[in-house]
XYZ file of C-alpha atoms in Angstrom:
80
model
C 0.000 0.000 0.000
C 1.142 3.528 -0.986
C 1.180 5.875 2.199
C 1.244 9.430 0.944
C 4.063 11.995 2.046
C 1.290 13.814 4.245
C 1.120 11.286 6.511
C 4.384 10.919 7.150
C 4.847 14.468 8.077
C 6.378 13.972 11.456
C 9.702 14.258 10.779
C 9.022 17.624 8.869
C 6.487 19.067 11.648
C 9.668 18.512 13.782
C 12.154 20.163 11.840
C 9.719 23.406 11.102
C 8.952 23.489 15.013
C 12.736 22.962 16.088
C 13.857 25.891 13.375
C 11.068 28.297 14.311
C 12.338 27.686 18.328
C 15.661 28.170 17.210
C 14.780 31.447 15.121
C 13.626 33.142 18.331
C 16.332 32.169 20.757
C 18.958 33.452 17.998
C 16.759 36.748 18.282
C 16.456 37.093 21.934
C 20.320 36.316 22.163
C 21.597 38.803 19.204
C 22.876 41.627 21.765
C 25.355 39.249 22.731
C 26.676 37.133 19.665
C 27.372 38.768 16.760
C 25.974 36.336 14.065
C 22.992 35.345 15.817
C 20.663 37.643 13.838
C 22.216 35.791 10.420
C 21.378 32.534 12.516
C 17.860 33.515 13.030
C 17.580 34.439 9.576
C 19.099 30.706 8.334
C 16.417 29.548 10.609
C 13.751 30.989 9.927
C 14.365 30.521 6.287
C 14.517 26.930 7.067
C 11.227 26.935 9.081
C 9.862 28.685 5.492
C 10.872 26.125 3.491
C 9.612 23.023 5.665
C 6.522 24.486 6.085
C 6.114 25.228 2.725
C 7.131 21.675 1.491
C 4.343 21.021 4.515
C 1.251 22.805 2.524
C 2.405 21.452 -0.649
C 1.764 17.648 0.617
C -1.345 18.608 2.524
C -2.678 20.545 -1.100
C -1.523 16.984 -2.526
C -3.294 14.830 -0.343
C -6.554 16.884 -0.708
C -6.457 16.979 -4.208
C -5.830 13.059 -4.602
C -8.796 12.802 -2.019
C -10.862 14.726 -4.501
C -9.282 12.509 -7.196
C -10.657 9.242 -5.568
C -14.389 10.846 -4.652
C -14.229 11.646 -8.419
C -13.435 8.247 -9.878
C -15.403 6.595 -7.297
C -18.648 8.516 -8.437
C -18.189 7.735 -12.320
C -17.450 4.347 -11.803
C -21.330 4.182 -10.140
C -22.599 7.064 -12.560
C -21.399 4.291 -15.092
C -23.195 1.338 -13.721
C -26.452 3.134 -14.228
């Protein structure tokens, strides 16, 4: 059986979660290490990424939802 990428998302829920908490701590600490405002940036650019990979599975798994309603109603449209 094929499981699709959307529910399997754990691993990627973690990784947008752990860069978003990382993001802020690099903010709250950038008065005392110099690159921490570049580090918040990485991070946050990785928490955009993830969660946009994120929303394209879950668009994905909707539309191949819609995809099986649909063939399931021709196939009894076509029994008629």
């Amino acid at each position: 059986m094929i499981v699709h990428p959307y529910e399997r998302s754990g691993p990627l829920q973690a990784v947008m979660a752990v860069s978003l908490i990382m993001a802020v701590i690099f903010l709250t600490n950038a008065a005392f290490w110099a690159e921490a405002r570049l580090a918040a940036v990485m991070s946050f650019a990785l928490f955009l990424v993830s969660f946009t990979l994120y929303f394209v599975t879950w668009l994905l798994h909707g539309h191949a939802a819609w995809l099986r309603s649909r063939d399931s109603a021709e196939v009894v449209d076509d029994a008629r």
